[in-house]
């Protein structure tokens, strides 16, 4: 039940801040077994109202009352609420079955076994008619996958897995053809008939869809124009003198009224007189436009005719299902899996999702072709002469730069690209942020190791570097350490800025600075900027690679003394953990700011 709900936002201007009212005194009630549709033109506030009812907006800025079985929103209730966003936020490389299986393992209660959770995922697949495409990848912009209707059913399946007491959906039929849209609404009706409560926004449904809704809220510029049974909406507007002059889809007629469009609509004489007066005085710039006049009339008519009656009927409290009724006052957050289980599930999911990207023919070709070109340019180089030594030092510096540059610009996209998924899943309390972060950063490590091995197998032997086991494996460890440190920098930049363009620009300047201070181009760095060298993973990697190749052979190369390498290893290890800690803190800050 929600009573006199208001919501305002502060719009920052150049000189002063302006307070804008999004919702103004919205009242309504929806019971188990009912489907409530929120309708209205774009900008009317229906999505804001849905987010408020579903607990997706910060409540401190909300006026009025929103209760569930006479109880306020709490953490336990959050685990019993399903919320389907307008956009289908799904991993493109996972199949339908894998998507629902991972969601079931993370979201269903700990009391269920792994087998019971997986069976629930299969049951949902058959419940939503997805059995034909269960082994097909979801797909996306660059990956062929399931159809739009099937993708939308997968999004709904992610939420009904938990058998929610309340299900909220934002434009579930958006972008779908009429037949597919009808199937979606029929599914919602079946969910409601099972004793659940369904609330959905809908933009412009067909007449068949409109008659599937039990209750309707019609909004206009944040105000309530109609609340009641959907089947009685046309009769109500006829009773206040507004009726269609031609055969129209009821939803189209209602949206025309909410927009203030009176074409093909009869209006009462009272409103017609106001419109004529305004039209005759059109030169007065302070006059109200026609849509505002119509809206004010409709809001006033609703408040004087049926608002009080509806409020009296709402005195009977909303009754949710028995499980929720008994536990709704229990406010402790309910995780579906332990921390370690969350980490394990997310780790496996991460590897499955990204293995296609890591082992794409484009990426393998890029690394392999670069390695072959390097091998040909430094074919059997000889370090016994000063010129040959200088050439080999150049190769080692390029390796340090390449495996510093490459991981940074791969890792930058990690969190900005997954922000929508992270926000969605964290809002549903699917896992702890720490479990996600550790799984996301460690699931890349096995994949990150394979391409450098391929690269070094080609370059090392073609270039004629030290042909013994210890230098080869130490070179590989050094490169891998450089990759993990550089990847940490990319993660930190991406998580801090959460904007791909800004992050790419910032990373370009940073990586270029680290490369220039890497010890190959300039040996005598001025004292006042010498500290940059110690922040550069290129510098530490280059120095370690030189030590591996020329230790105990020559005392120094390009001004680099061959010491024991402890400082360089310590610096790289500090970067591995330090950059990741910065990335986690940035994610935590964003998570707290968004309220998830």
Coordinates of C-alpha atoms in Angstrom, one line a residue:
X1 CA 0.0 0.0 0.0
X2 CA 1.3 3.5 -0.8
X3 CA -0.3 6.7 0.4
X4 CA 0.3 10.3 -0.7
X5 CA 3.7 9.4 -2.1
X6 CA 5.8 12.4 -3.2
X7 CA 9.3 12.5 -4.7
X8 CA 11.4 15.6 -5.5
X9 CA 14.9 16.0 -7.0
X10 CA 17.2 19.0 -6.9
X11 CA 18.4 20.1 -10.3
X12 CA 21.7 22.0 -10.1
X13 CA 21.8 25.2 -12.1
X14 CA 24.6 27.7 -12.9
X15 CA 23.4 30.1 -10.3
X16 CA 20.7 28.4 -8.2
X17 CA 19.4 24.9 -7.6
X18 CA 15.9 24.2 -8.7
X19 CA 13.6 21.7 -6.9
X20 CA 11.6 19.6 -9.3
X21 CA 8.6 17.6 -8.3
X22 CA 8.5 14.2 -9.9
X23 CA 5.6 12.6 -8.0
X24 CA 2.8 14.4 -6.3
X25 CA 0.5 12.6 -3.8
X26 CA 0.2 9.1 -5.4
X27 CA -2.0 6.7 -3.6
X28 CA -2.8 3.1 -4.4
X29 CA -3.0 -0.5 -3.3
X30 CA -2.3 -3.8 -4.9
X31 CA -3.1 -7.3 -3.4
X32 CA -1.8 -10.8 -4.1
X33 CA -3.3 -12.2 -7.2
X34 CA -3.4 -8.8 -9.0
X35 CA -1.5 -7.2 -11.8
X36 CA -1.2 -3.4 -11.4
X37 CA -0.2 -1.5 -14.5
X38 CA 1.4 2.0 -14.2
X39 CA 0.6 4.0 -17.3
X40 CA 1.4 7.5 -18.5
X41 CA 3.2 9.5 -21.1
X42 CA 7.0 9.7 -21.1
X43 CA 8.2 11.8 -18.2
X44 CA 5.0 11.2 -16.2
X45 CA 6.9 9.6 -13.3
X46 CA 5.8 5.9 -13.7
X47 CA 9.3 4.5 -13.7
X48 CA 10.2 6.6 -10.7
X49 CA 7.1 5.3 -8.9
X50 CA 8.0 1.7 -9.8
X51 CA 11.5 2.2 -8.5
X52 CA 10.2 3.6 -5.2
X53 CA 7.8 0.8 -4.7
X54 CA 10.5 -1.7 -5.5
X55 CA 13.0 -0.2 -3.1
X56 CA 15.4 0.9 -5.8
X57 CA 15.5 4.6 -4.8
X58 CA 16.8 6.2 -1.6
X59 CA 13.8 6.6 0.7
X60 CA 15.1 9.7 2.5
X61 CA 13.9 11.9 -0.3
X62 CA 10.4 10.4 -0.4
X63 CA 7.3 11.8 1.2
X64 CA 4.2 9.8 2.1
X65 CA 4.0 6.2 3.1
X66 CA 5.0 2.9 1.4
X67 CA 4.2 -0.3 3.4
X68 CA 4.2 -4.0 2.7
X69 CA 1.7 -5.8 4.9
X70 CA 1.8 -2.7 7.2
X71 CA 5.6 -3.0 7.5
X72 CA 8.2 -0.7 6.0
X73 CA 10.8 -1.9 3.4
X74 CA 13.6 -3.9 5.0
X75 CA 16.5 -6.2 4.1
X76 CA 14.5 -9.4 4.4
X77 CA 11.8 -8.1 2.1
X78 CA 14.5 -7.2 -0.4
X79 CA 15.2 -11.0 -0.8
X80 CA 11.5 -11.6 -1.5
X81 CA 11.1 -8.9 -4.2
X82 CA 11.9 -9.5 -7.9
X83 CA 12.7 -6.5 -10.1
X84 CA 13.0 -6.7 -13.9
X85 CA 14.6 -3.6 -15.4
X86 CA 13.7 -2.2 -18.8
X87 CA 17.0 -3.1 -20.4
X88 CA 17.9 -6.8 -20.4
X89 CA 21.2 -6.8 -18.5
X90 CA 22.7 -10.3 -19.3
X91 CA 26.1 -11.8 -20.1
X92 CA 26.1 -12.4 -23.9
X93 CA 28.4 -15.4 -23.9
X94 CA 26.5 -17.5 -21.4
X95 CA 23.7 -19.8 -22.5
X96 CA 20.1 -19.4 -21.2
X97 CA 20.6 -22.5 -18.9
X98 CA 23.9 -21.2 -17.6
X99 CA 22.5 -17.7 -16.9
X100 CA 19.6 -19.1 -14.9
X101 CA 21.7 -21.8 -13.2
X102 CA 24.2 -19.2 -11.8
X103 CA 21.4 -16.9 -10.7
X104 CA 19.7 -19.9 -8.9
X105 CA 23.0 -20.9 -7.1
X106 CA 23.5 -17.3 -5.9
X107 CA 20.0 -16.2 -5.0
X108 CA 18.1 -19.3 -3.7
X109 CA 18.3 -19.9 0.1
X110 CA 21.2 -21.7 1.7
X111 CA 18.8 -24.3 3.0
X112 CA 18.5 -25.8 -0.6
X113 CA 21.2 -28.1 -1.9
X114 CA 23.0 -27.4 -5.2
X115 CA 20.9 -30.0 -7.0
X116 CA 17.7 -28.5 -5.7
X117 CA 18.8 -25.0 -6.9
X118 CA 19.8 -26.4 -10.4
X119 CA 16.4 -28.2 -10.6
X120 CA 14.6 -24.9 -9.8
X121 CA 16.5 -23.3 -12.8
X122 CA 15.4 -26.1 -15.1
X123 CA 11.8 -25.7 -13.8
X124 CA 11.8 -22.0 -14.7
X125 CA 13.1 -22.7 -18.1
X126 CA 10.1 -25.0 -18.9
X127 CA 7.7 -22.6 -17.0
X128 CA 8.7 -19.8 -19.4
X129 CA 8.8 -21.9 -22.5
X130 CA 12.6 -21.6 -23.0
X131 CA 13.5 -25.3 -23.3
X132 CA 14.2 -25.0 -27.1
X133 CA 16.8 -22.3 -26.6
X134 CA 18.2 -23.3 -23.2
X135 CA 21.6 -24.2 -24.7
X136 CA 21.8 -21.1 -26.9
X137 CA 24.0 -18.2 -26.0
X138 CA 22.1 -15.0 -24.8
X139 CA 23.9 -12.9 -27.4
X140 CA 24.4 -9.2 -27.7
X141 CA 25.5 -6.4 -30.1
X142 CA 28.3 -8.4 -31.6
X143 CA 27.2 -12.0 -30.6
X144 CA 24.4 -13.8 -32.2
X145 CA 22.0 -15.3 -29.7
X146 CA 18.3 -15.7 -28.7
X147 CA 15.5 -13.5 -29.8
X148 CA 14.3 -10.3 -28.0
X149 CA 11.3 -12.1 -26.5
X150 CA 13.4 -15.0 -25.3
X151 CA 15.9 -12.6 -23.8
X152 CA 13.1 -10.8 -22.0
X153 CA 11.8 -14.1 -20.6
X154 CA 15.3 -14.9 -19.3
X155 CA 15.3 -11.6 -17.5
X156 CA 11.9 -12.4 -15.9
X157 CA 13.2 -15.9 -15.2
X158 CA 16.1 -14.5 -13.2
X159 CA 13.6 -12.8 -10.9
X160 CA 10.9 -15.5 -10.5
X161 CA 13.6 -18.1 -9.6
X162 CA 13.3 -16.9 -6.0
X163 CA 9.5 -17.3 -6.1
X164 CA 9.1 -13.6 -5.2
X165 CA 6.1 -12.3 -3.2
X166 CA 6.2 -9.1 -5.2
X167 CA 7.4 -8.8 -8.8
X168 CA 8.1 -5.4 -10.3
X169 CA 8.8 -4.9 -14.1
X170 CA 9.8 -1.8 -16.0
X171 CA 8.4 -1.8 -19.5
X172 CA 8.5 -5.7 -20.0
X173 CA 7.0 -5.5 -23.5
X174 CA 9.2 -2.7 -24.8
X175 CA 10.5 -3.4 -28.3
X176 CA 8.5 -6.6 -28.7
X177 CA 6.0 -7.5 -31.3
X178 CA 2.3 -7.7 -30.2
X179 CA 2.2 -11.5 -30.1
X180 CA 5.4 -11.8 -28.0
X181 CA 4.2 -8.9 -25.8
X182 CA 0.9 -10.8 -25.2
X183 CA 2.9 -13.9 -24.2
X184 CA 4.9 -11.9 -21.7
X185 CA 1.8 -10.4 -20.1
X186 CA 0.1 -13.8 -20.0
X187 CA 3.1 -15.1 -18.0
X188 CA 2.7 -12.2 -15.6
X189 CA -0.9 -13.0 -15.2
X190 CA -0.1 -16.7 -14.4
X191 CA 2.5 -15.5 -11.8
X192 CA -0.2 -13.3 -10.2
X193 CA -2.8 -16.1 -10.2
X194 CA -0.3 -18.2 -8.1
X195 CA -0.9 -15.7 -5.3
X196 CA 1.9 -13.2 -6.1
X197 CA 1.7 -9.4 -6.5
X198 CA 2.8 -8.0 -9.9
X199 CA 3.4 -4.3 -10.6
X200 CA 4.5 -3.2 -14.1
X201 CA 5.0 0.0 -16.1
X202 CA 3.6 -0.1 -19.6
X203 CA 3.9 2.5 -22.2
X204 CA 1.2 1.9 -24.9
X205 CA -0.2 -1.6 -24.7
X206 CA -2.6 -3.0 -27.3
X207 CA -6.2 -3.4 -26.4
X208 CA -5.7 -7.1 -25.7
X209 CA -2.9 -6.4 -23.3
X210 CA -4.8 -3.6 -21.6
X211 CA -7.7 -6.0 -20.7
X212 CA -5.2 -8.4 -19.0
X213 CA -4.5 -5.9 -16.2
X214 CA -6.5 -6.0 -13.0
X215 CA -5.7 -2.5 -11.7
X216 CA -4.5 0.7 -13.4
X217 CA -2.7 3.8 -12.3
X218 CA -2.7 6.6 -14.9
X219 CA -0.2 9.4 -14.3
X220 CA 0.2 12.8 -15.9
X221 CA 3.2 15.0 -15.0
X222 CA 3.6 13.2 -11.7
X223 CA 0.0 13.5 -10.6
X224 CA -2.7 10.8 -10.3
X225 CA -5.3 11.0 -13.0
X226 CA -6.9 7.6 -12.3
X227 CA -6.5 4.7 -9.9
X228 CA -8.8 1.7 -9.9
X229 CA -9.9 -1.3 -11.8
X230 CA -8.6 -1.3 -15.4
X231 CA -11.9 -2.5 -16.8
X232 CA -13.7 0.5 -15.2
X233 CA -11.3 3.2 -16.5
X234 CA -13.3 4.1 -19.6
X235 CA -16.6 4.3 -17.7
X236 CA -15.0 6.6 -15.2
X237 CA -13.7 9.0 -17.8
X238 CA -17.1 8.9 -19.6
X239 CA -18.7 9.8 -16.3
X240 CA -16.7 13.0 -16.1
X241 CA -17.5 13.9 -19.7
X242 CA -14.5 12.5 -21.5
X243 CA -15.1 9.8 -24.1
X244 CA -13.7 8.8 -27.4
X245 CA -15.5 10.0 -30.5
X246 CA -14.2 7.1 -32.6
X247 CA -13.4 3.5 -31.9
X248 CA -10.1 3.5 -30.1
X249 CA -7.7 1.3 -28.1
X250 CA -8.6 2.1 -24.5
X251 CA -4.9 2.6 -23.7
X252 CA -4.4 5.0 -26.6
X253 CA -7.4 7.0 -25.4
X254 CA -6.1 7.2 -21.8
X255 CA -2.7 8.3 -22.9
X256 CA -4.2 11.0 -25.2
X257 CA -6.0 12.4 -22.1
X258 CA -2.9 12.2 -19.9
X259 CA -1.0 14.1 -22.7
X260 CA -3.7 16.7 -22.9
X261 CA -4.5 15.7 -26.6
X262 CA -8.2 16.2 -27.2
X263 CA -8.3 15.2 -30.8
X264 CA -11.2 12.7 -31.4
X265 CA -12.2 13.1 -27.7
X266 CA -15.4 14.7 -26.4
X267 CA -14.9 16.9 -23.3
X268 CA -17.3 18.4 -20.8
X269 CA -18.6 21.9 -21.4
X270 CA -16.7 23.2 -18.4
X271 CA -13.4 22.2 -19.8
X272 CA -14.4 23.2 -23.3
X273 CA -15.2 26.7 -22.1
X274 CA -11.7 27.0 -20.4
X275 CA -10.0 25.9 -23.6
X276 CA -11.9 28.4 -25.7
X277 CA -11.1 31.2 -23.3
X278 CA -7.4 30.3 -23.4
X279 CA -7.4 30.1 -27.2
X280 CA -9.1 33.5 -27.5
X281 CA -6.4 35.0 -25.3
X282 CA -3.5 33.2 -26.9
X283 CA -1.4 36.3 -27.1
X284 CA -1.0 36.4 -23.4
X285 CA 2.3 34.6 -22.7
X286 CA 1.3 33.9 -19.1
X287 CA -1.7 31.7 -20.1
X288 CA -1.5 28.0 -19.4
X289 CA -1.0 25.7 -22.4
X290 CA -3.8 23.3 -23.3
X291 CA -2.2 20.1 -21.9
X292 CA -1.8 21.7 -18.5
X293 CA -5.5 22.8 -18.5
X294 CA -6.6 19.3 -19.3
X295 CA -4.4 17.7 -16.7
X296 CA -5.5 20.1 -14.0
X297 CA -9.1 19.3 -14.8
X298 CA -8.5 15.5 -14.8
X299 CA -6.6 15.6 -11.5
X300 CA -9.3 17.8 -9.8
X301 CA -12.0 15.5 -11.1
X302 CA -10.2 12.4 -9.7
X303 CA -9.7 14.0 -6.3
X304 CA -13.3 15.2 -6.0
X305 CA -15.0 12.1 -7.3
X306 CA -13.2 8.9 -6.4
X307 CA -10.0 9.6 -4.5
X308 CA -11.6 9.5 -1.0
X309 CA -13.6 6.4 -1.9
X310 CA -10.4 4.6 -2.9
X311 CA -8.6 5.7 0.2
X312 CA -11.4 4.3 2.4
X313 CA -11.2 0.9 0.6
X314 CA -7.5 0.8 1.2
X315 CA -8.0 0.8 5.0
X316 CA -8.0 -3.0 4.7
X317 CA -4.3 -4.0 5.0
X318 CA -2.4 -5.6 2.2
X319 CA -1.8 -9.3 2.8
X320 CA 1.2 -10.9 1.3
X321 CA 1.9 -14.6 1.2
X322 CA 2.1 -16.5 4.5
X323 CA 5.9 -16.9 4.4
X324 CA 6.5 -13.2 3.9
X325 CA 3.8 -12.4 6.4
X326 CA 5.5 -14.3 9.1
X327 CA 9.0 -13.0 8.4
X328 CA 8.6 -9.5 7.0
X329 CA 9.7 -7.9 10.3
X330 CA 13.0 -9.9 10.2
X331 CA 15.4 -7.3 8.9
X332 CA 18.6 -9.3 8.5
X333 CA 20.0 -9.6 5.0
X334 CA 19.6 -13.1 3.6
X335 CA 22.5 -14.3 1.4
X336 CA 21.8 -17.3 -0.8
X337 CA 25.4 -18.6 -0.5
X338 CA 28.4 -18.3 1.8
X339 CA 31.2 -16.0 0.9
X340 CA 33.4 -18.8 -0.4
X341 CA 30.5 -20.2 -2.5
X342 CA 29.8 -16.8 -3.9
X343 CA 33.4 -16.4 -4.9
X344 CA 33.5 -19.9 -6.5
X345 CA 30.3 -19.4 -8.5
X346 CA 31.4 -16.0 -9.7
X347 CA 34.9 -17.3 -10.5
X348 CA 33.5 -20.1 -12.7
X349 CA 31.0 -17.7 -14.3
X350 CA 33.7 -15.2 -15.1
X351 CA 35.9 -17.7 -16.8
X352 CA 33.0 -19.1 -18.9
X353 CA 31.9 -15.6 -19.9
X354 CA 35.3 -14.2 -20.9
X355 CA 37.1 -17.2 -22.4
X356 CA 35.5 -16.4 -25.8
X357 CA 36.9 -12.8 -25.6
X358 CA 40.4 -13.9 -24.5
X359 CA 40.7 -16.6 -27.0
X360 CA 39.2 -14.8 -30.0
X361 CA 41.1 -15.2 -33.2
X362 CA 41.7 -11.5 -33.3
X363 CA 43.5 -11.3 -30.0
X364 CA 45.5 -14.5 -30.7
X365 CA 46.5 -13.2 -34.1
X366 CA 47.5 -9.8 -32.6
X367 CA 49.8 -11.4 -30.1
X368 CA 51.2 -14.1 -32.4
X369 CA 51.9 -11.7 -35.3
X370 CA 53.6 -9.2 -32.9
X371 CA 55.8 -12.0 -31.6
X372 CA 56.8 -13.2 -35.1
X373 CA 57.7 -9.7 -36.2
X374 CA 59.8 -9.2 -33.1
X375 CA 61.5 -12.6 -33.6
X376 CA 62.3 -11.7 -37.2
X377 CA 63.7 -8.3 -36.3
X378 CA 65.9 -9.7 -33.5
X379 CA 66.6 -13.0 -35.3
X380 CA 69.4 -14.7 -33.3
X381 CA 70.7 -11.5 -31.8
X382 CA 74.2 -11.6 -30.3
X383 CA 74.8 -10.0 -26.9
X384 CA 78.6 -10.5 -27.0
X385 CA 79.1 -7.2 -28.8
X386 CA 78.2 -3.7 -27.5
X387 CA 75.9 -3.2 -30.5
X388 CA 74.2 -6.6 -30.1
X389 CA 73.8 -6.0 -26.4
X390 CA 72.1 -2.6 -27.1
X391 CA 69.7 -4.3 -29.6
X392 CA 68.8 -7.0 -27.1
X393 CA 68.2 -4.3 -24.4
X394 CA 65.8 -2.6 -26.8
X395 CA 63.9 -5.9 -27.3
X396 CA 63.6 -6.5 -23.5
X397 CA 62.3 -2.9 -23.1
X398 CA 59.7 -3.5 -25.8
X399 CA 58.5 -6.7 -24.0
X400 CA 58.2 -4.7 -20.8
X401 CA 56.2 -1.9 -22.5
X402 CA 54.0 -4.3 -24.6
X403 CA 53.0 -6.4 -21.5
X404 CA 52.4 -3.2 -19.6
X405 CA 50.4 -1.4 -22.2
X406 CA 48.2 -4.3 -23.3
X407 CA 46.8 -5.3 -19.9
X408 CA 46.1 -1.7 -18.8
X409 CA 43.8 -1.0 -21.8
X410 CA 42.1 -4.4 -21.5
X411 CA 41.4 -4.0 -17.8
X412 CA 40.1 -0.4 -18.1
X413 CA 36.8 -1.6 -19.6
X414 CA 36.2 -4.2 -16.9
X415 CA 34.1 -2.3 -14.4
X416 CA 32.5 0.4 -16.6
X417 CA 31.2 -2.4 -18.9
X418 CA 29.9 -4.5 -16.0
X419 CA 28.5 -1.6 -14.0
X420 CA 24.9 -2.2 -15.1
X421 CA 25.2 -5.9 -14.3
X422 CA 26.9 -5.2 -10.9
X423 CA 24.2 -2.6 -10.0
X424 CA 21.4 -5.0 -10.9
X425 CA 22.8 -8.0 -9.1
X426 CA 24.0 -6.1 -6.0
X427 CA 20.5 -4.4 -5.8
X428 CA 19.1 -8.0 -5.6
X429 CA 21.6 -8.9 -2.9
X430 CA 23.0 -11.8 -5.0
X431 CA 26.5 -11.5 -3.5
X432 CA 28.9 -9.5 -1.5
X433 CA 31.0 -6.9 -3.3
X434 CA 34.2 -8.4 -2.0
X435 CA 33.3 -11.8 -3.4
X436 CA 32.5 -10.3 -6.8
X437 CA 35.7 -8.2 -6.8
X438 CA 38.0 -11.0 -5.9
X439 CA 36.4 -13.4 -8.3
X440 CA 36.4 -10.8 -11.1
X441 CA 40.1 -10.0 -10.7
X442 CA 41.3 -13.6 -10.1
X443 CA 39.3 -15.3 -12.9
X444 CA 41.3 -13.3 -15.4
X445 CA 44.7 -14.6 -14.2
X446 CA 44.6 -18.1 -15.8
X447 CA 43.5 -16.5 -19.1
X448 CA 46.1 -13.7 -18.8
X449 CA 48.9 -16.3 -18.5
X450 CA 48.3 -18.3 -21.7
X451 CA 48.9 -15.6 -24.3
X452 CA 52.2 -14.3 -22.8
X453 CA 53.4 -18.0 -22.8
X454 CA 52.6 -18.2 -26.5
X455 CA 54.3 -14.8 -27.1
X456 CA 57.5 -15.7 -25.2
X457 CA 57.8 -19.2 -26.8
X458 CA 58.0 -17.5 -30.2
X459 CA 60.1 -14.4 -29.3
X460 CA 62.5 -15.9 -26.8
X461 CA 64.0 -18.6 -29.1
X462 CA 63.7 -16.7 -32.3
X463 CA 65.6 -13.7 -30.8
X464 CA 68.3 -16.0 -29.3
X465 CA 68.0 -14.9 -25.7
X466 CA 69.8 -17.0 -23.0
X467 CA 68.9 -20.6 -23.9
X468 CA 68.6 -22.3 -20.5
X469 CA 65.6 -23.2 -18.3
X470 CA 66.2 -20.8 -15.4
X471 CA 66.4 -17.5 -17.5
X472 CA 63.4 -18.5 -19.6
X473 CA 61.1 -19.2 -16.6
X474 CA 62.3 -16.2 -14.7
X475 CA 61.6 -14.1 -17.8
X476 CA 58.1 -15.6 -17.9
X477 CA 57.5 -14.9 -14.2
X478 CA 58.7 -11.3 -14.6
X479 CA 56.4 -10.7 -17.5
X480 CA 53.5 -12.2 -15.7
X481 CA 54.2 -10.0 -12.6
X482 CA 54.2 -7.0 -14.9
X483 CA 50.9 -8.0 -16.5
X484 CA 49.2 -8.4 -13.1
X485 CA 50.5 -5.0 -11.9
X486 CA 49.5 -3.3 -15.1
X487 CA 46.1 -4.9 -15.0
X488 CA 45.7 -3.6 -11.4
X489 CA 46.4 0.0 -12.7
X490 CA 43.7 -0.5 -15.4
X491 CA 41.2 -1.8 -12.9
X492 CA 41.9 1.2 -10.6
X493 CA 41.5 3.8 -13.3
X494 CA 38.3 2.2 -14.7
X495 CA 36.7 1.8 -11.2
X496 CA 37.7 5.3 -10.2
X497 CA 36.3 7.1 -13.3
X498 CA 33.6 4.6 -14.5
X499 CA 33.7 6.4 -17.8
X500 CA 35.5 4.6 -20.7
X501 CA 36.5 7.8 -22.6
X502 CA 37.9 9.6 -19.5
X503 CA 39.6 6.4 -18.3
X504 CA 41.2 5.8 -21.7
X505 CA 42.5 9.3 -21.9
X506 CA 43.9 9.2 -18.3
X507 CA 45.5 5.8 -18.9
X508 CA 47.1 6.9 -22.2
X509 CA 48.9 9.8 -20.4
X510 CA 49.9 7.6 -17.4
X511 CA 51.2 4.7 -19.5
X512 CA 53.1 7.0 -21.8
X513 CA 54.7 8.7 -18.8
X514 CA 55.7 5.3 -17.3
X515 CA 57.2 4.2 -20.6
X516 CA 59.3 7.4 -21.0
X517 CA 60.5 7.0 -17.4
X518 CA 61.1 3.3 -17.9
X519 CA 64.9 3.6 -18.1
X520 CA 65.6 3.0 -21.8
X521 CA 65.0 6.5 -23.4
X522 CA 66.4 8.5 -20.5
X523 CA 69.1 7.2 -18.1
X524 CA 69.7 10.5 -16.2
X525 CA 66.2 11.6 -15.1
X526 CA 66.1 15.0 -13.3
X527 CA 65.8 14.7 -9.6
X528 CA 62.5 16.6 -9.3
X529 CA 60.7 14.1 -11.5
X530 CA 62.8 11.0 -10.6
X531 CA 60.0 9.7 -8.4
X532 CA 58.0 8.9 -11.5
X533 CA 60.5 6.1 -12.3
X534 CA 59.7 4.3 -9.1
X535 CA 55.9 4.3 -9.9
X536 CA 56.6 2.9 -13.4
X537 CA 56.0 -0.8 -13.7
X538 CA 57.9 -0.6 -17.0
X539 CA 61.0 0.5 -15.2
X540 CA 60.9 -2.3 -12.7
X541 CA 60.1 -4.9 -15.3
X542 CA 62.8 -3.7 -17.6
X543 CA 65.4 -3.8 -14.9
X544 CA 64.4 -7.4 -13.9
X545 CA 64.5 -8.6 -17.5
X546 CA 68.0 -7.2 -17.8
X547 CA 69.1 -8.9 -14.6
X548 CA 67.7 -12.2 -15.8
X549 CA 69.6 -12.0 -19.1
X550 CA 72.9 -10.4 -18.0
X551 CA 73.4 -11.1 -14.3
X552 CA 77.0 -12.1 -13.5
X553 CA 78.0 -11.3 -17.1
X554 CA 78.2 -7.5 -17.1
X555 CA 77.9 -5.0 -14.2
X556 CA 75.5 -2.6 -15.9
X557 CA 73.4 -2.1 -19.1
X558 CA 72.3 1.3 -20.3
X559 CA 73.2 2.8 -16.9
X560 CA 71.1 0.1 -15.1
X561 CA 73.1 -1.7 -12.4
X562 CA 72.6 -5.4 -12.0
X563 CA 71.6 -5.6 -8.3
X564 CA 69.7 -8.4 -6.5
X565 CA 66.2 -7.3 -7.8
X566 CA 64.5 -7.3 -4.4
X567 CA 63.5 -3.6 -4.8
X568 CA 61.9 -4.2 -8.2
X569 CA 60.0 -7.4 -7.1
X570 CA 58.8 -5.6 -4.0
X571 CA 57.6 -2.6 -6.0
X572 CA 55.7 -4.8 -8.5
X573 CA 54.1 -6.8 -5.8
X574 CA 53.0 -3.6 -4.0
X575 CA 51.5 -2.4 -7.3
X576 CA 49.6 -5.7 -7.7
X577 CA 47.8 -5.3 -4.4
X578 CA 47.9 -1.5 -4.1
X579 CA 46.1 -0.8 -7.4
X580 CA 43.5 -3.5 -6.7
X581 CA 42.8 -2.1 -3.2
X582 CA 42.3 1.3 -4.8
X583 CA 39.9 -0.2 -7.4
X584 CA 37.9 -2.0 -4.6
X585 CA 37.6 1.2 -2.5
X586 CA 36.3 3.0 -5.6
X587 CA 33.8 0.3 -6.3
X588 CA 32.7 0.3 -2.6
X589 CA 32.2 4.1 -2.8
X590 CA 30.1 3.8 -5.9
X591 CA 28.1 1.0 -4.4
X592 CA 27.3 2.9 -1.2
X593 CA 26.5 6.1 -3.2
X594 CA 24.0 4.1 -5.3
X595 CA 22.4 2.6 -2.2
X596 CA 22.9 -1.0 -3.4

